[in-house]
DNA sequence: TGTACATCAGTGAACGCGCGTTCACTGATGTAC
DNA sequence: TGTACATCAGTGAACGCGCGTTCACTGATGTAC
């Protein structure tokens, strides 16, 4: 374990990245099912079997892309939320910023969005490594509620959830580092998150075509509703 | 154009149905990408080229399956809604019944649900024939709001939408036979529909795994929220 | 510093697979007179 | 009612394609003494 990186190590890291980049490019062209190891290798001027030095199978490559995509989306949301906060925005402003960032990421990265939230690829089972990065996405929104609550900006009201929901809310709290947050606050934020997700998902799958399309106005309206649902406005 | 159906016509109708049935079975096994004309033909004891007498291409077969699925789901929702109504249920009860019917249809028909609301199949573009059947699904919910409004059970309140949204609401009204319904009522029902859809979609894509799973309790909670959003409770 | 050996990246051929679609054809069913 | 012709369903072979993965191999890079 030398501090310096050998030529081999550097080459390996670079090629691994290049393989993922090219795979992402193909993803964007033809979707997850169109992702072919042979085509990736061809594009990189390698022989297809050489890829197996980097990823043991097609599924492992897909998993790497999924983890990267969750993290890219998580970063995008965190950045939007943080910069709204840095420029003096309220929790509601942070939610607005993150919500719009989610929508525009979905629109600019449709195949990566589909990889995360679309139909599961047949025969592919997401391994546990994806759980934590996946949580960053709802997390980005729940953390806004958490901060607002700690700042005293979030009233605790609404009916007390029953036992099942309280337990599940505690599980969410543990997974997403929301300790101290009342269950009802968590659940109201989850409610808002599902609304947000539904709006993005419906637009993404084309269900707004011919009616709410372009959906900018409706999306803005939906975000305001989310704020009321979460208790942020 | 004889009133009687010839043996040929009967055979053709039956075989067309059998092809779709077998295709649906394969859809359930391996998803839309796994749907193969050759495999369908094999299973029916035909030669693959014979299918071309019934469907001019794989895409046309897919389209037929999509239209059928929208109609099956639409029928399911209509039935749930109508029987809640027939047994004296309020509009809220109808919404509850239809919402639970949507969720359980999605759970029992995951691949058909995916066909309708999952990742678009690469290279497949849904033709216009799907628009009307697709509208039946949100329609089933908006019609409940319409009936409630006509019965005077639905208060018209909430901020007046801006021009863009008003126009889009009118488009929805035209497409779904909601004439007379105020725009704000339509939009509030759409808000509730996106919430409902978001909850189903998140559960379906496994985003509730390890947290809100099983989601029965959360779903019931979400439905009550939808009722408040739509103005039905 | 130089040598011997171990590790690893990349090659090229091969295995075995399935797919959508076309086409010329045979034989059965339907129709018009 | 019977015959001649048209329509249609289904056959079987073929075209041309791409895929994931394995394996024995060569040659370069790294490491230990």
PDB file of N, CA, C and O (backbone and C1' of nucleotides) in Angstrom, chain B residues 8 12 15 38 45-47 49-50 53-54, chain D residues 6-16:
ATOM      1  N   UNK B   8     -63.599 -18.386 -40.911  1.00  0.00           N
ATOM      2  CA  UNK B   8     -62.351 -17.627 -40.956  1.00  0.00           C
ATOM      3  C   UNK B   8     -62.352 -16.469 -39.967  1.00  0.00           C
ATOM      4  O   UNK B   8     -61.404 -16.262 -39.238  1.00  0.00           O
ATOM      5  N   UNK B  12     -59.965 -16.053 -36.784  1.00  0.00           N
ATOM      6  CA  UNK B  12     -59.064 -14.902 -36.719  1.00  0.00           C
ATOM      7  C   UNK B  12     -59.229 -14.161 -35.395  1.00  0.00           C
ATOM      8  O   UNK B  12     -58.262 -13.803 -34.740  1.00  0.00           O
ATOM      9  N   UNK B  15     -57.735 -16.333 -32.583  1.00  0.00           N
ATOM     10  CA  UNK B  15     -56.277 -16.403 -32.585  1.00  0.00           C
ATOM     11  C   UNK B  15     -55.665 -15.060 -32.179  1.00  0.00           C
ATOM     12  O   UNK B  15     -54.665 -15.014 -31.457  1.00  0.00           O
ATOM     13  N   UNK B  38     -41.210 -14.467 -31.662  1.00  0.00           N
ATOM     14  CA  UNK B  38     -40.858 -15.861 -31.890  1.00  0.00           C
ATOM     15  C   UNK B  38     -41.322 -16.734 -30.735  1.00  0.00           C
ATOM     16  O   UNK B  38     -41.818 -17.846 -30.942  1.00  0.00           O
ATOM     17  N   UNK B  45     -47.601 -22.873 -30.898  1.00  0.00           N
ATOM     18  CA  UNK B  45     -47.424 -23.933 -31.882  1.00  0.00           C
ATOM     19  C   UNK B  45     -47.486 -23.439 -33.317  1.00  0.00           C
ATOM     20  O   UNK B  45     -47.802 -24.197 -34.231  1.00  0.00           O
ATOM     21  N   UNK B  46     -47.177 -22.184 -33.499  1.00  0.00           N
ATOM     22  CA  UNK B  46     -47.157 -21.655 -34.858  1.00  0.00           C
ATOM     23  C   UNK B  46     -45.717 -21.339 -35.229  1.00  0.00           C
ATOM     24  O   UNK B  46     -44.810 -21.352 -34.406  1.00  0.00           O
ATOM     25  N   UNK B  47     -45.576 -21.018 -36.472  1.00  0.00           N
ATOM     26  CA  UNK B  47     -44.287 -20.585 -36.965  1.00  0.00           C
ATOM     27  C   UNK B  47     -44.266 -19.050 -36.822  1.00  0.00           C
ATOM     28  O   UNK B  47     -45.311 -18.401 -36.889  1.00  0.00           O
ATOM     29  N   UNK B  49     -43.403 -16.526 -38.467  1.00  0.00           N
ATOM     30  CA  UNK B  49     -43.869 -15.644 -39.534  1.00  0.00           C
ATOM     31  C   UNK B  49     -45.394 -15.580 -39.617  1.00  0.00           C
ATOM     32  O   UNK B  49     -45.959 -14.620 -40.137  1.00  0.00           O
ATOM     33  N   UNK B  50     -46.051 -16.576 -39.056  1.00  0.00           N
ATOM     34  CA  UNK B  50     -47.516 -16.598 -39.117  1.00  0.00           C
ATOM     35  C   UNK B  50     -48.132 -15.445 -38.328  1.00  0.00           C
ATOM     36  O   UNK B  50     -49.210 -14.948 -38.663  1.00  0.00           O
ATOM     37  N   UNK B  53     -49.592 -12.309 -39.943  1.00  0.00           N
ATOM     38  CA  UNK B  53     -50.960 -12.227 -40.470  1.00  0.00           C
ATOM     39  C   UNK B  53     -51.863 -11.472 -39.494  1.00  0.00           C
ATOM     40  O   UNK B  53     -52.935 -11.014 -39.861  1.00  0.00           O
ATOM     41  N   UNK B  54     -51.427 -11.379 -38.237  1.00  0.00           N
ATOM     42  CA  UNK B  54     -52.290 -10.803 -37.195  1.00  0.00           C
ATOM     43  C   UNK B  54     -51.818  -9.429 -36.712  1.00  0.00           C
ATOM     44  O   UNK B  54     -52.630  -8.560 -36.447  1.00  0.00           O
TER      45      UNK B  54
ATOM     46  P    DA D   6     -59.133 -14.953 -60.227  1.00  0.00           P
ATOM     47  O5'  DA D   6     -59.617 -14.777 -58.733  1.00  0.00           O
ATOM     48  C5'  DA D   6     -60.811 -14.037 -58.473  1.00  0.00           C
ATOM     49  C4'  DA D   6     -60.907 -13.748 -56.988  1.00  0.00           C
ATOM     50  C3'  DA D   6     -59.690 -13.049 -56.402  1.00  0.00           C
ATOM     51  O3'  DA D   6     -60.157 -12.167 -55.395  1.00  0.00           O
ATOM     52  C1'  DA D   6     -59.952 -15.135 -55.336  1.00  0.00           C
ATOM     53  P    DT D   7     -59.143 -11.130 -54.714  1.00  0.00           P
ATOM     54  O5'  DT D   7     -59.059 -11.728 -53.236  1.00  0.00           O
ATOM     55  C5'  DT D   7     -60.256 -11.852 -52.474  1.00  0.00           C
ATOM     56  C4'  DT D   7     -59.984 -12.748 -51.290  1.00  0.00           C
ATOM     57  C3'  DT D   7     -58.866 -12.249 -50.362  1.00  0.00           C
ATOM     58  O3'  DT D   7     -59.448 -12.043 -49.092  1.00  0.00           O
ATOM     59  C1'  DT D   7     -58.684 -14.569 -50.763  1.00  0.00           C
ATOM     60  P    DC D   8     -58.781 -11.059 -48.038  1.00  0.00           P
ATOM     61  O5'  DC D   8     -58.077 -12.092 -47.063  1.00  0.00           O
ATOM     62  C5'  DC D   8     -58.865 -13.133 -46.482  1.00  0.00           C
ATOM     63  C4'  DC D   8     -57.982 -14.290 -46.124  1.00  0.00           C
ATOM     64  C3'  DC D   8     -56.772 -13.938 -45.265  1.00  0.00           C
ATOM     65  O3'  DC D   8     -57.093 -14.334 -43.943  1.00  0.00           O
ATOM     66  C1'  DC D   8     -56.346 -15.670 -46.869  1.00  0.00           C
ATOM     67  P    DA D   9     -56.111 -14.204 -42.772  1.00  0.00           P
ATOM     68  O5'  DA D   9     -55.586 -15.707 -42.667  1.00  0.00           O
ATOM     69  C5'  DA D   9     -56.510 -16.756 -42.489  1.00  0.00           C
ATOM     70  C4'  DA D   9     -55.796 -18.034 -42.109  1.00  0.00           C
ATOM     71  C3'  DA D   9     -54.726 -17.881 -41.041  1.00  0.00           C
ATOM     72  O3'  DA D   9     -54.734 -19.090 -40.280  1.00  0.00           O
ATOM     73  C1'  DA D   9     -53.702 -18.560 -43.067  1.00  0.00           C
ATOM     74  P    DG D  10     -53.790 -19.259 -39.051  1.00  0.00           P
ATOM     75  O5'  DG D  10     -52.559 -20.023 -39.685  1.00  0.00           O
ATOM     76  C5'  DG D  10     -52.722 -21.381 -40.076  1.00  0.00           C
ATOM     77  C4'  DG D  10     -51.466 -21.823 -40.779  1.00  0.00           C
ATOM     78  C3'  DG D  10     -50.177 -21.664 -39.973  1.00  0.00           C
ATOM     79  O3'  DG D  10     -49.570 -22.942 -39.859  1.00  0.00           O
ATOM     80  C1'  DG D  10     -49.903 -20.861 -42.157  1.00  0.00           C
ATOM     81  P    DT D  11     -48.106 -23.163 -39.299  1.00  0.00           P
ATOM     82  O5'  DT D  11     -47.302 -23.346 -40.655  1.00  0.00           O
ATOM     83  C5'  DT D  11     -47.703 -24.351 -41.567  1.00  0.00           C
ATOM     84  C4'  DT D  11     -46.608 -24.571 -42.603  1.00  0.00           C
ATOM     85  C3'  DT D  11     -45.213 -24.766 -42.026  1.00  0.00           C
ATOM     86  O3'  DT D  11     -44.657 -25.927 -42.615  1.00  0.00           O
ATOM     87  C1'  DT D  11     -45.185 -23.041 -43.652  1.00  0.00           C
ATOM     88  P    DG D  12     -43.581 -26.774 -41.768  1.00  0.00           P
ATOM     89  O5'  DG D  12     -42.246 -26.211 -42.437  1.00  0.00           O
ATOM     90  C5'  DG D  12     -42.121 -26.290 -43.854  1.00  0.00           C
ATOM     91  C4'  DG D  12     -40.919 -25.509 -44.317  1.00  0.00           C
ATOM     92  C3'  DG D  12     -39.712 -25.566 -43.378  1.00  0.00           C
ATOM     93  O3'  DG D  12     -38.569 -25.630 -44.195  1.00  0.00           O
ATOM     94  C1'  DG D  12     -40.264 -23.350 -43.740  1.00  0.00           C
ATOM     95  P    DA D  13     -37.221 -26.262 -43.652  1.00  0.00           P
ATOM     96  O5'  DA D  13     -36.194 -25.427 -44.532  1.00  0.00           O
ATOM     97  C5'  DA D  13     -36.598 -24.986 -45.829  1.00  0.00           C
ATOM     98  C4'  DA D  13     -36.053 -23.605 -46.095  1.00  0.00           C
ATOM     99  C3'  DA D  13     -34.675 -23.327 -45.495  1.00  0.00           C
ATOM    100  O3'  DA D  13     -33.812 -22.928 -46.537  1.00  0.00           O
ATOM    101  C1'  DA D  13     -36.144 -21.538 -45.055  1.00  0.00           C
ATOM    102  P    DA D  14     -32.209 -22.848 -46.349  1.00  0.00           P
ATOM    103  O5'  DA D  14     -31.960 -21.283 -46.449  1.00  0.00           O
ATOM    104  C5'  DA D  14     -32.782 -20.518 -47.332  1.00  0.00           C
ATOM    105  C4'  DA D  14     -32.757 -19.080 -46.889  1.00  0.00           C
ATOM    106  C3'  DA D  14     -31.419 -18.623 -46.297  1.00  0.00           C
ATOM    107  O3'  DA D  14     -30.779 -17.778 -47.253  1.00  0.00           O
ATOM    108  C1'  DA D  14     -33.305 -17.760 -45.083  1.00  0.00           C
ATOM    109  P    DC D  15     -29.383 -17.095 -46.941  1.00  0.00           P
ATOM    110  O5'  DC D  15     -29.825 -15.676 -46.352  1.00  0.00           O
ATOM    111  C5'  DC D  15     -30.784 -14.893 -47.065  1.00  0.00           C
ATOM    112  C4'  DC D  15     -30.847 -13.521 -46.437  1.00  0.00           C
ATOM    113  C3'  DC D  15     -29.505 -13.053 -45.891  1.00  0.00           C
ATOM    114  O3'  DC D  15     -29.269 -11.719 -46.296  1.00  0.00           O
ATOM    115  C1'  DC D  15     -31.140 -13.002 -44.168  1.00  0.00           C
ATOM    116  P    DG D  16     -27.768 -11.163 -46.275  1.00  0.00           P
ATOM    117  O5'  DG D  16     -27.785 -10.336 -44.926  1.00  0.00           O
ATOM    118  C5'  DG D  16     -28.911  -9.518 -44.589  1.00  0.00           C
ATOM    119  C4'  DG D  16     -28.748  -9.143 -43.153  1.00  0.00           C
ATOM    120  C3'  DG D  16     -27.271  -9.097 -42.716  1.00  0.00           C
ATOM    121  O3'  DG D  16     -27.020  -7.875 -42.066  1.00  0.00           O
ATOM    122  C1'  DG D  16     -28.521 -10.390 -41.210  1.00  0.00           C
TER     123       DG D  16
END
